[in-house]
Amino acid sequence: MSKAGDQYAVLPVAKAMQVFAYVASQAHDVTLTEVVQALDMPKTTVFRYLQTLSAAGLFSHNIEQDRYGVGERFRELARLDAVYHSLRSTAQGELDKLVGGFRETVNLAVLSRSDIVYVDIREANRSQRFQARIGHRNPIHSTSLGKAIAAFLPEEQVQGLPVNFEPRTYRTVADARTFRRHVDDARRRGYAIEIGENEDGIACIGVPILDGYGYPIAAVSLSAPDNRMKTLVDRAAEALQEASRRITAALPQISLRGGV
Amino acid sequence: MSKAGDQYAVLPVAKAMQVFAYVASQAHDVTLTEVVQALDMPKTTVFRYLQTLSAAGLFSHNIEQDRYGVGERFRELARLDAVYHSLRSTAQGELDKLVGGFRETVNLAVLSRSDIVYVDIREANRSQRFQARIGHRNPIHSTSLGKAIAAFLPEEQVQGLPVNFEPRTYRTVADARTFRRHVDDARRRGYAIEIGENEDGIACIGVPILDGYGYPIAAVSLSAPDNRMKTLVDRAAEALQEASRRITAALPQISLRGGV
DNA sequence: CCCTCTTTTTTCGTGAAGCGAAACACGGTC
DNA sequence: GACCGTGTTTCGCTTCACGAAAAAAGAGGG
């Protein structure tokens, strides 16, 4: 494989990845010597990589047979990536359609601990200063994205959410009761609204994206200055829900349960 | 994570795996500084790991945005593993049932280049000396496993098989014509037979395992001394086909195409 | 348009630590 | 019981990974 030329390559890492790729592409669990012969590396070196990768959980080491195979941690990461990858790629077209139809900013976000994380953002209007960026976090309680996801989370998981009710504007939801009401409303309605609770003058309407098991793995939202938003709430909610349904349909049938 | 105590751990590899896990578990493509902050590692170090992992194809480096994400090579390996893992785990019970029902050795194998590779083996009779082991290879043309798979491969792929017709016993198929006939017979019949062509005195009957797209990703076989085999060909073929169908049904709906 | 701040890339000398030969231990097999 | 073919362990020698700090490349902002 390419190893010269990549001037910043860290050799142990590059070689360990060769081992990784070999083991992962075998249908059976492999032995130390098998890897050594296949990759023509010193026994000690391969031994150490196998140990290291096993310790990291990417491999599982079957002690009684002295065989190494792909580990559960790797499979978790792979499942997570499969879902997220599919989410982003199928959402792409839908986001484009939405931003094209409304000429307002459209966001895609997932839940991560007590925050929502922006995964994709399409700005209709590049002059806005405050827009979020990919990877940025916002609280659950101050965004329509967060409320939309919370609304469709299993009850016990909503309880467990570490919401801190940190105020973002003077309108930010400040206590559990109000939050609860907003979330219940969102569940009943099928979409969440947020008016200047995260950023003054900006309103948002958010819709969850459910996976095949009804679990809200993400949310899409449309955000606009609140005067403009008033006139298009209904149309936007409808369009967002349609987009969400289409994204759900294209998602792989994989459950994430505790994987996040 | 555990890093002390693992006396053979190679630090660069272990740390690179932390980076790997972080990137893979984010829903969005990440930036260098984001990883640095999240993992609290020196910037240069993380930079090098990201470069190394990108060079290995496990990550993709989005140059214009300077973001790193999971790469296609990783996804390939993940798909491959998902299929193989599922294959082995769902085959397990079926193999047990077969060996219990017939008291003969049962094998599970996949195709790898010009060989079949044993993935699981259940020996009814531990006194046999010649049995294959997990990971061992045998030629396609001398085994019922190979012929069963070849019989259900797309035509152009059968042509491309680098079969060398190396003789294993005096009965081994020695030319393309005969091989062709055996394979065609197997396709017609739904199972392949092999009588002393791989090992004197041992006969085998093999059935392909198709994935959801009809592609033969593996094969199961029952092998027995040929005198015993005579009396149970029909029953065995039936049982193997039943097992194969059940395994297929439990396989994930993922296509492997050129991934092997 | 230039200036400034942020983020990524490059350089470089030091010394920690990865390397691999070879020796050891272990479990089968003849 | 001696002999493979395994997987571990040790050990001394460099190698090569490390991270500070500087340079380059972008992104805003005045």
Coordinates of C-alpha atoms (C1' of nucleotides) in Angstrom, one line a residue:
Chain A
M1 CA 0.0 0.0 0.0
S2 CA 1.0 3.6 -0.2
K3 CA 3.4 4.3 2.6
A4 CA 6.2 6.3 1.1
G5 CA 5.2 9.7 -0.1
D6 CA 2.8 10.2 2.8
Q7 CA 5.3 12.4 4.6
Y8 CA 3.3 12.6 7.8
A9 CA 2.5 9.0 8.1
V10 CA 3.1 7.5 11.5
L11 CA 4.6 4.1 10.7
P12 CA 3.2 2.0 13.6
V13 CA -0.2 3.4 12.9
A14 CA 0.0 2.7 9.1
K15 CA 1.2 -0.8 9.7
A16 CA -1.3 -1.5 12.4
M17 CA -4.0 -0.5 9.8
Q18 CA -2.7 -3.1 7.4
V19 CA -3.2 -5.7 10.1
F20 CA -6.6 -4.3 10.9
A21 CA -7.6 -4.4 7.2
Y22 CA -6.4 -8.0 6.9
V23 CA -8.2 -9.3 9.9
A24 CA -11.4 -7.4 9.1
S25 CA -11.5 -8.8 5.6
Q26 CA -11.1 -12.4 6.6
A27 CA -14.3 -14.4 7.1
H28 CA -12.7 -16.3 9.9
D29 CA -10.9 -15.4 13.1
V30 CA -7.1 -15.4 12.4
T31 CA -4.0 -16.5 14.2
L32 CA -0.9 -14.5 14.8
T33 CA 1.2 -16.6 12.3
E34 CA -1.4 -16.4 9.7
V35 CA -1.3 -12.6 9.8
V36 CA 2.5 -12.7 9.9
Q37 CA 2.7 -14.8 6.7
A38 CA 0.0 -12.8 4.9
L39 CA 1.6 -9.4 5.6
D40 CA 5.2 -10.5 5.8
M41 CA 5.9 -8.6 9.0
P42 CA 8.0 -9.6 12.0
K43 CA 6.1 -11.8 14.4
T44 CA 6.7 -9.5 17.4
T45 CA 5.4 -6.5 15.7
V46 CA 2.2 -8.1 14.6
F47 CA 1.8 -9.6 18.0
R48 CA 1.9 -6.2 19.6
Y49 CA -0.5 -4.7 17.1
L50 CA -3.0 -7.4 17.7
Q51 CA -2.7 -6.9 21.4
T52 CA -3.1 -3.2 21.1
L53 CA -6.1 -3.4 18.8
S54 CA -7.6 -6.0 21.1
A55 CA -7.1 -3.7 24.1
A56 CA -8.8 -0.9 22.2
G57 CA -11.7 -3.2 21.7
L58 CA -11.5 -3.1 17.9
F59 CA -10.5 -6.7 17.9
S60 CA -11.6 -9.6 20.1
H61 CA -9.0 -12.0 21.3
N62 CA -10.3 -15.5 21.6
I63 CA -7.9 -16.8 24.2
E64 CA -8.5 -20.5 24.2
Q65 CA -8.0 -20.7 20.4
D66 CA -5.5 -17.8 20.2
R67 CA -7.4 -16.3 17.4
Y68 CA -8.2 -12.7 16.7
G69 CA -11.3 -11.3 15.1
V70 CA -13.2 -8.1 14.7
G71 CA -14.5 -6.9 18.0
E72 CA -17.9 -5.5 19.1
R73 CA -16.6 -2.0 19.5
F74 CA -15.7 -1.9 15.8
R75 CA -19.1 -3.1 14.9
E76 CA -20.7 -0.5 17.1
L77 CA -18.7 2.2 15.3
A78 CA -19.6 0.7 12.0
R79 CA -23.3 0.7 12.7
L80 CA -23.2 4.2 14.0
D81 CA -21.4 5.4 10.9
A82 CA -23.7 3.5 8.6
V83 CA -26.7 5.3 10.0
Y84 CA -25.1 8.7 10.1
H85 CA -23.6 8.3 6.6
S86 CA -27.0 7.3 5.2
L87 CA -28.7 10.1 7.1
R88 CA -26.4 12.7 5.7
S89 CA -26.4 11.5 2.2
T90 CA -30.2 11.0 1.9
A91 CA -30.9 14.2 3.8
Q92 CA -28.8 16.1 1.3
G93 CA -31.3 16.2 -1.5
E94 CA -34.1 17.0 0.9
L95 CA -32.3 19.9 2.5
D96 CA -31.6 21.3 -0.9
K97 CA -35.2 21.1 -1.9
L98 CA -36.3 22.8 1.3
V99 CA -33.9 25.6 1.1
G100 CA -34.8 26.0 -2.6
G101 CA -38.5 26.1 -1.8
F102 CA -38.4 28.5 1.2
R103 CA -35.3 30.5 0.7
E104 CA -34.6 30.2 4.4
T105 CA -31.8 28.4 6.3
V106 CA -32.3 24.7 6.8
N107 CA -30.5 22.6 9.5
L108 CA -29.9 19.0 10.2
A109 CA -28.8 17.9 13.7
V110 CA -28.4 14.9 15.9
L111 CA -28.6 14.5 19.7
S112 CA -25.3 14.1 21.6
R113 CA -25.6 14.0 25.4
S114 CA -27.3 17.1 26.5
D115 CA -26.8 19.0 23.2
I116 CA -27.9 18.9 19.6
V117 CA -25.0 18.9 17.1
Y118 CA -25.4 20.5 13.7
V119 CA -24.6 17.9 11.0
D120 CA -25.5 19.9 7.9
I121 CA -26.5 23.5 7.3
R122 CA -27.9 25.1 4.2
E123 CA -28.0 28.9 4.4
A124 CA -30.3 30.7 2.1
N125 CA -28.9 34.0 3.0
R126 CA -25.2 34.2 3.5
S127 CA -25.3 37.7 5.1
Q128 CA -26.7 36.4 8.4
R129 CA -23.9 36.5 11.0
F130 CA -25.1 34.2 13.7
Q131 CA -25.6 31.0 11.8
A132 CA -24.4 27.9 13.4
R133 CA -21.6 25.8 11.8
I134 CA -21.3 22.0 11.3
G135 CA -20.2 20.4 14.5
H136 CA -21.4 23.2 16.7
R137 CA -23.6 22.5 19.7
N138 CA -26.7 24.1 21.0
P139 CA -28.7 23.2 24.0
I140 CA -31.7 20.9 23.7
H141 CA -34.1 23.2 25.5
S142 CA -33.5 26.3 23.4
T143 CA -33.8 24.9 19.9
S144 CA -36.7 23.4 17.9
L145 CA -34.3 20.7 16.8
G146 CA -33.7 19.7 20.4
K147 CA -37.4 19.8 21.3
A148 CA -38.4 17.9 18.3
I149 CA -36.0 15.1 19.2
A150 CA -37.0 15.1 22.9
A151 CA -40.6 14.8 21.9
F152 CA -40.1 11.4 20.3
L153 CA -37.6 10.0 22.7
P154 CA -38.8 7.1 25.0
E155 CA -40.1 8.5 28.2
E156 CA -37.4 7.3 30.4
Q157 CA -34.7 8.8 28.2
V158 CA -36.4 12.2 28.3
Q159 CA -36.2 12.1 32.1
G160 CA -32.6 11.3 31.9
L161 CA -31.7 14.2 29.7
P162 CA -29.3 16.5 31.5
V163 CA -31.0 19.7 30.5
N164 CA -29.5 22.7 32.4
F165 CA -31.9 25.4 31.2
E166 CA -29.1 27.8 30.7
P167 CA -30.7 31.0 29.3
R168 CA -29.7 32.0 25.8
T169 CA -32.2 34.9 25.3
Y170 CA -34.8 36.4 27.6
R171 CA -37.3 34.0 26.0
T172 CA -35.4 30.8 26.6
V173 CA -37.3 28.0 28.3
A174 CA -36.1 28.3 31.9
D175 CA -37.6 25.4 33.8
A176 CA -38.6 21.8 33.5
R177 CA -42.3 22.4 33.5
T178 CA -42.3 24.8 30.6
F179 CA -39.9 22.5 28.7
R180 CA -42.2 19.6 29.4
R181 CA -45.1 21.5 28.0
H182 CA -43.2 22.5 24.8
V183 CA -42.1 19.0 24.3
D184 CA -45.6 17.6 24.8
D185 CA -47.0 20.1 22.4
A186 CA -44.4 19.2 19.8
R187 CA -45.3 15.5 20.2
R188 CA -49.0 16.2 19.7
R189 CA -48.4 18.5 16.8
G190 CA -45.6 16.5 15.1
Y191 CA -43.3 19.5 15.0
A192 CA -41.6 21.8 17.5
I193 CA -41.5 25.6 17.3
E194 CA -39.1 28.0 18.9
I195 CA -39.4 31.7 18.8
G196 CA -36.4 33.7 19.7
E197 CA -35.5 31.3 22.5
N198 CA -32.0 30.5 21.1
E199 CA -31.3 33.7 19.2
D200 CA -33.1 37.0 19.3
G201 CA -35.4 37.6 16.4
I202 CA -34.9 34.1 14.9
A203 CA -37.7 31.5 14.9
C204 CA -37.3 27.9 14.1
I205 CA -39.6 25.0 13.3
G206 CA -38.2 21.5 13.8
V207 CA -39.3 18.0 12.9
P208 CA -37.7 14.8 14.1
I209 CA -36.3 12.2 11.8
L210 CA -37.2 8.7 13.1
D211 CA -35.4 5.5 12.2
G212 CA -37.2 2.3 11.3
Y213 CA -37.9 1.7 14.9
G214 CA -39.5 5.0 15.6
Y215 CA -36.4 6.3 17.4
P216 CA -35.6 10.0 16.8
I217 CA -32.1 9.9 15.5
A218 CA -32.0 13.4 14.2
A219 CA -34.1 16.4 13.3
V220 CA -34.5 18.9 10.5
S221 CA -35.4 22.5 11.0
L222 CA -36.1 25.6 9.1
S223 CA -35.1 28.9 10.7
A224 CA -36.0 32.4 9.7
P225 CA -36.5 35.9 11.2
D226 CA -39.7 35.6 13.2
N227 CA -41.6 38.1 11.2
R228 CA -41.1 36.1 8.0
M229 CA -41.7 32.8 9.8
K230 CA -45.2 33.7 10.9
T231 CA -46.6 33.4 7.4
L232 CA -45.0 30.1 6.6
V233 CA -45.3 27.9 9.7
D234 CA -47.9 25.6 8.3
R235 CA -46.4 25.2 4.9
A236 CA -42.9 24.7 6.4
A237 CA -44.1 22.1 9.0
E238 CA -45.8 20.2 6.2
A239 CA -42.7 20.3 4.0
L240 CA -40.3 19.3 6.8
Q241 CA -42.5 16.4 7.8
E242 CA -42.6 15.2 4.2
A243 CA -38.8 15.4 4.0
S244 CA -38.4 13.6 7.3
R245 CA -40.6 10.8 6.1
R246 CA -38.6 10.4 2.9
I247 CA -35.3 10.4 4.8
T248 CA -36.6 7.8 7.3
A249 CA -37.6 5.6 4.4
A250 CA -34.1 5.6 3.0
L251 CA -32.4 4.8 6.3
P252 CA -30.9 1.4 6.8
Q253 CA -32.7 -0.9 9.1
I254 CA -30.2 -0.7 11.9
S255 CA -30.9 0.0 15.5
L256 CA -28.6 2.2 17.5
R257 CA -30.0 1.7 21.0
G258 CA -27.2 2.7 23.4
G259 CA -24.6 3.2 20.8
V260 CA -24.5 7.0 21.0
Chain B
M1 CA -9.6 4.0 28.2
S2 CA -7.3 1.1 29.3
K3 CA -3.8 2.0 28.3
A4 CA -1.7 1.2 31.3
G5 CA -1.6 -2.5 32.1
D6 CA -1.6 -3.6 28.5
Q7 CA 2.0 -4.3 28.6
Y8 CA 2.3 -4.8 24.9
A9 CA 0.3 -1.8 23.8
V10 CA 1.9 0.3 21.0
L11 CA 1.2 3.8 22.1
P12 CA 0.9 5.5 18.7
V13 CA -1.5 2.8 17.6
A14 CA -3.6 3.0 20.8
K15 CA -3.8 6.8 20.5
A16 CA -4.6 6.7 16.8
M17 CA -7.5 4.3 17.7
Q18 CA -8.9 6.9 20.1
V19 CA -8.9 9.4 17.2
F20 CA -10.4 6.8 15.0
A21 CA -13.2 6.1 17.5
Y22 CA -13.9 9.7 18.0
V23 CA -14.2 10.6 14.3
A24 CA -16.2 7.5 13.6
S25 CA -18.7 8.3 16.3
Q26 CA -19.4 11.8 15.2
A27 CA -22.3 12.4 13.0
H28 CA -20.5 15.1 11.1
D29 CA -17.1 15.4 9.5
V30 CA -14.7 16.8 12.1
T31 CA -11.9 19.4 12.0
L32 CA -8.4 18.9 13.4
T33 CA -9.0 21.4 16.2
E34 CA -12.2 19.7 17.2
V35 CA -10.5 16.4 17.7
V36 CA -7.6 18.1 19.6
Q37 CA -10.1 19.7 22.0
A38 CA -12.2 16.6 22.4
L39 CA -9.3 14.2 23.1
D40 CA -6.8 16.6 24.6
M41 CA -3.9 15.6 22.5
P42 CA -1.2 17.8 21.0
K43 CA -2.2 19.2 17.7
T44 CA 0.7 17.9 15.7
T45 CA 0.1 14.4 16.9
V46 CA -3.6 14.3 16.0
F47 CA -2.7 15.9 12.7
R48 CA -0.3 13.1 11.9
Y49 CA -2.8 10.4 12.8
L50 CA -5.5 12.0 10.7
Q51 CA -3.1 12.1 7.8
T52 CA -2.0 8.5 8.4
L53 CA -5.6 7.2 8.7
S54 CA -6.6 9.1 5.6
A55 CA -3.7 7.7 3.6
A56 CA -4.8 4.2 4.7
G57 CA -8.2 5.0 3.3
L58 CA -10.0 4.6 6.6
F59 CA -10.7 8.3 6.7
S60 CA -11.5 10.7 3.9
H61 CA -10.0 14.1 4.0
N62 CA -12.3 16.8 2.6
I63 CA -9.6 19.2 1.5
E64 CA -11.6 22.3 0.8
Q65 CA -13.3 22.2 4.1
D66 CA -10.4 20.7 6.0
R67 CA -12.6 18.1 7.6
Y68 CA -12.1 14.5 8.2
G69 CA -14.7 11.8 8.1
V70 CA -15.0 8.0 7.8
G71 CA -13.7 6.8 4.5
E72 CA -15.1 4.3 2.0
R73 CA -12.5 1.7 2.8
F74 CA -13.7 1.6 6.4
R75 CA -17.3 1.2 5.2
E76 CA -16.2 -1.7 2.9
L77 CA -14.5 -3.5 5.7
A78 CA -17.5 -2.9 7.9
R79 CA -19.9 -4.3 5.4
L80 CA -17.7 -7.3 4.8
D81 CA -17.5 -8.0 8.5
A82 CA -21.2 -7.5 9.0
V83 CA -22.0 -10.1 6.4
Y84 CA -19.3 -12.6 7.6
H85 CA -20.2 -12.1 11.2
S86 CA -23.8 -12.7 10.6
L87 CA -23.0 -15.7 8.4
R88 CA -20.9 -17.3 11.1
S89 CA -23.3 -16.6 14.0
T90 CA -26.4 -17.7 12.2
A91 CA -24.7 -20.7 10.6
Q92 CA -23.6 -21.9 14.0
G93 CA -26.9 -23.4 15.1
E94 CA -27.5 -24.9 11.7
L95 CA -24.1 -26.6 11.6
D96 CA -24.7 -28.0 15.1
K97 CA -28.0 -29.4 13.9
L98 CA -26.5 -31.0 10.9
V99 CA -23.6 -32.6 12.7
G100 CA -26.1 -33.8 15.3
G101 CA -28.4 -35.3 12.7
F102 CA -25.8 -37.1 10.6
R103 CA -22.8 -37.7 12.9
E104 CA -20.5 -36.6 10.1
T105 CA -18.2 -33.7 9.7
V106 CA -19.8 -30.4 8.5
N107 CA -17.9 -27.5 7.0
L108 CA -18.7 -23.8 6.3
A109 CA -16.4 -22.0 3.7
V110 CA -16.2 -18.9 1.7
L111 CA -14.6 -18.1 -1.6
S112 CA -11.3 -16.2 -1.6
R113 CA -9.6 -15.7 -4.9
S114 CA -9.0 -19.1 -6.4
D115 CA -9.5 -21.0 -3.1
I116 CA -12.2 -21.8 -0.7
V117 CA -11.4 -20.9 2.9
Y118 CA -12.8 -22.9 5.8
V119 CA -14.6 -20.6 8.2
D120 CA -16.2 -23.1 10.5
I121 CA -15.7 -26.9 11.0
R122 CA -17.7 -29.3 13.1
E123 CA -16.1 -32.7 13.4
A124 CA -18.3 -35.6 14.3
N125 CA -15.4 -37.9 14.7
R126 CA -12.3 -36.4 16.3
S127 CA -10.2 -39.4 15.4
Q128 CA -10.0 -38.4 11.7
R129 CA -6.5 -37.0 11.0
F130 CA -6.9 -35.2 7.7
Q131 CA -9.6 -32.7 8.6
A132 CA -9.1 -29.2 7.5
R133 CA -8.8 -26.4 10.1
I134 CA -10.4 -23.0 10.2
G135 CA -8.5 -20.6 7.9
H136 CA -7.1 -23.4 5.7
R137 CA -7.5 -23.3 2.0
N138 CA -8.5 -25.9 -0.5
P139 CA -8.8 -25.5 -4.3
I140 CA -12.2 -24.7 -5.9
H141 CA -12.1 -27.6 -8.3
S142 CA -11.4 -30.4 -5.8
T143 CA -14.1 -29.6 -3.3
S144 CA -17.8 -29.8 -3.2
L145 CA -17.8 -26.4 -1.4
G146 CA -15.9 -24.8 -4.3
K147 CA -18.1 -26.4 -7.0
A148 CA -21.3 -25.4 -5.1
I149 CA -20.2 -21.8 -5.0
A150 CA -18.9 -21.7 -8.6
A151 CA -22.3 -23.1 -9.7
F152 CA -24.1 -20.0 -8.6
L153 CA -21.6 -17.4 -9.4
P154 CA -22.4 -15.0 -12.3
E155 CA -21.2 -16.5 -15.6
E156 CA -18.5 -13.9 -16.2
Q157 CA -17.1 -14.5 -12.7
V158 CA -16.9 -18.2 -13.3
Q159 CA -14.8 -17.6 -16.4
G160 CA -12.5 -15.4 -14.4
L161 CA -11.8 -17.9 -11.8
P162 CA -8.1 -18.8 -11.8
V163 CA -8.5 -22.5 -11.4
N164 CA -5.3 -24.4 -11.8
F165 CA -6.5 -27.9 -11.8
E166 CA -3.7 -29.0 -9.5
P167 CA -4.4 -32.7 -8.8
R168 CA -5.1 -33.7 -5.2
T169 CA -5.9 -37.3 -5.7
Y170 CA -6.1 -39.5 -8.8
R171 CA -9.7 -38.6 -9.1
T172 CA -9.3 -34.8 -9.0
V173 CA -11.0 -32.9 -11.8
A174 CA -8.1 -32.2 -14.1
D175 CA -9.5 -30.0 -16.9
A176 CA -11.8 -27.1 -17.6
R177 CA -14.4 -29.3 -19.5
T178 CA -14.9 -31.7 -16.7
F179 CA -15.0 -28.9 -14.1
R180 CA -17.6 -27.2 -16.2
R181 CA -19.7 -30.3 -16.3
H182 CA -19.5 -30.8 -12.6
V183 CA -20.4 -27.1 -12.0
D184 CA -23.4 -27.3 -14.4
D185 CA -24.6 -30.5 -12.8
A186 CA -24.4 -28.8 -9.4
R187 CA -26.4 -25.8 -10.6
R188 CA -29.1 -28.1 -12.0
R189 CA -29.2 -30.3 -9.0
G190 CA -28.8 -27.5 -6.4
Y191 CA -25.9 -29.2 -4.7
A192 CA -22.4 -30.3 -5.6
I193 CA -20.9 -33.7 -5.0
E194 CA -17.3 -34.7 -4.8
I195 CA -16.0 -38.2 -4.3
G196 CA -12.4 -38.7 -3.3
E197 CA -11.3 -35.8 -5.5
N198 CA -9.8 -33.9 -2.6
E199 CA -8.8 -36.7 -0.3
D200 CA -8.8 -40.4 -0.9
G201 CA -11.8 -42.2 0.5
I202 CA -13.7 -39.0 1.6
A203 CA -16.8 -37.8 -0.2
C204 CA -18.5 -34.5 0.2
I205 CA -21.7 -32.9 -0.7
G206 CA -21.9 -29.1 -0.8
V207 CA -24.6 -26.5 -1.0
P208 CA -24.1 -22.8 -1.6
I209 CA -25.4 -20.1 0.7
L210 CA -26.9 -17.3 -1.2
D211 CA -27.2 -13.7 0.0
G212 CA -30.4 -11.7 -0.5
Y213 CA -29.3 -11.0 -4.0
G214 CA -28.7 -14.5 -5.0
Y215 CA -25.0 -14.2 -4.8
P216 CA -23.2 -17.3 -3.3
I217 CA -21.2 -15.9 -0.5
A218 CA -20.4 -19.2 1.1
A219 CA -21.2 -22.9 1.1
V220 CA -21.9 -25.7 3.6
S221 CA -20.9 -29.2 3.1
L222 CA -21.1 -32.6 4.8
S223 CA -18.2 -34.9 4.4
A224 CA -17.9 -38.6 5.2
P225 CA -16.1 -41.7 4.1
D226 CA -17.5 -42.5 0.7
N227 CA -19.0 -45.8 1.7
R228 CA -21.1 -44.2 4.4
M229 CA -21.9 -41.3 2.2
K230 CA -23.6 -43.4 -0.4
T231 CA -26.6 -44.1 1.8
L232 CA -27.2 -40.6 2.8
V233 CA -26.7 -38.4 -0.2
D234 CA -30.4 -37.5 -0.7
R235 CA -31.1 -36.9 3.0
A236 CA -28.0 -34.8 3.4
A237 CA -28.6 -32.7 0.3
E238 CA -32.1 -32.0 1.5
A239 CA -30.9 -31.1 5.0
L240 CA -28.1 -28.9 3.7
Q241 CA -30.4 -27.0 1.4
E242 CA -32.8 -26.4 4.3
A243 CA -30.0 -25.1 6.5
S244 CA -28.7 -22.9 3.7
R245 CA -32.1 -21.4 3.2
R246 CA -32.5 -20.6 6.8
I247 CA -29.0 -19.0 6.9
T248 CA -29.8 -16.9 3.9
A249 CA -33.0 -15.7 5.5
A250 CA -31.1 -14.4 8.6
L251 CA -28.4 -12.6 6.6
P252 CA -28.4 -8.8 6.5
Q253 CA -29.5 -7.2 3.3
I254 CA -26.1 -6.0 2.2
S255 CA -24.4 -6.5 -1.1
L256 CA -20.7 -7.3 -1.2
R257 CA -20.1 -6.9 -5.0
G258 CA -16.4 -6.5 -5.5
G259 CA -15.6 -6.2 -1.8
V260 CA -13.9 -9.5 -1.4
Chain C
dC1 C1' -8.1 46.1 0.0
dC2 C1' -5.3 45.3 3.7
dC3 C1' -4.8 43.8 8.2
dT4 C1' -5.7 40.5 11.9
dC5 C1' -7.1 36.4 13.9
dT6 C1' -7.7 31.5 13.4
dT7 C1' -6.6 27.1 11.7
dT8 C1' -3.6 24.0 9.2
dT9 C1' 0.9 22.7 7.6
dT10 C1' 5.9 22.5 8.0
dT11 C1' 10.3 22.2 10.2
dC12 C1' 13.5 20.2 13.5
dG13 C1' 16.3 18.4 17.4
dT14 C1' 15.7 15.4 21.3
dG15 C1' 14.9 11.1 23.7
dA16 C1' 11.3 8.0 24.6
dA17 C1' 9.8 3.8 22.9
dG18 C1' 9.0 0.7 18.9
dC19 C1' 11.6 -2.7 16.6
dG20 C1' 13.0 -7.5 15.7
dA21 C1' 16.4 -11.3 16.8
dA22 C1' 16.6 -14.7 19.6
dA23 C1' 15.6 -17.2 23.5
dC24 C1' 11.7 -19.3 26.1
dA25 C1' 7.5 -21.8 27.1
dC26 C1' 3.8 -24.5 25.8
dG27 C1' 1.0 -28.2 23.5
dG28 C1' 0.3 -31.1 20.5
dT29 C1' 2.1 -35.3 17.5
dC30 C1' 4.8 -39.0 16.0
Chain D
dG1 C1' 10.3 -38.4 25.2
dA2 C1' 12.0 -35.6 21.4
dC3 C1' 10.3 -32.6 18.0
dC4 C1' 7.8 -29.4 15.5
dG5 C1' 4.8 -25.3 15.2
dT6 C1' 2.8 -22.2 18.1
dG7 C1' 2.5 -17.9 21.1
dT8 C1' 5.2 -15.1 24.7
dT9 C1' 8.9 -12.7 26.8
dT10 C1' 13.3 -10.4 27.1
dC11 C1' 16.6 -6.9 25.7
dG12 C1' 19.7 -3.6 23.7
dC13 C1' 19.8 -0.6 19.6
dT14 C1' 18.5 2.8 17.1
dT15 C1' 14.8 4.7 15.0
dC16 C1' 11.2 7.6 14.4
dA17 C1' 7.4 9.6 16.9
dC18 C1' 6.8 13.7 19.6
dG19 C1' 5.4 18.5 20.3
dA20 C1' 7.2 23.5 20.4
dA21 C1' 7.3 26.9 17.7
dA22 C1' 7.3 29.1 13.2
dA23 C1' 5.4 29.5 8.7
dA24 C1' 1.7 29.4 5.5
dA25 C1' -2.9 29.6 4.2
dG26 C1' -7.7 31.2 4.9
dA27 C1' -11.5 33.8 6.8
dG28 C1' -13.5 37.8 8.4
dG29 C1' -13.8 42.6 9.6
dG30 C1' -12.8 47.2 9.4

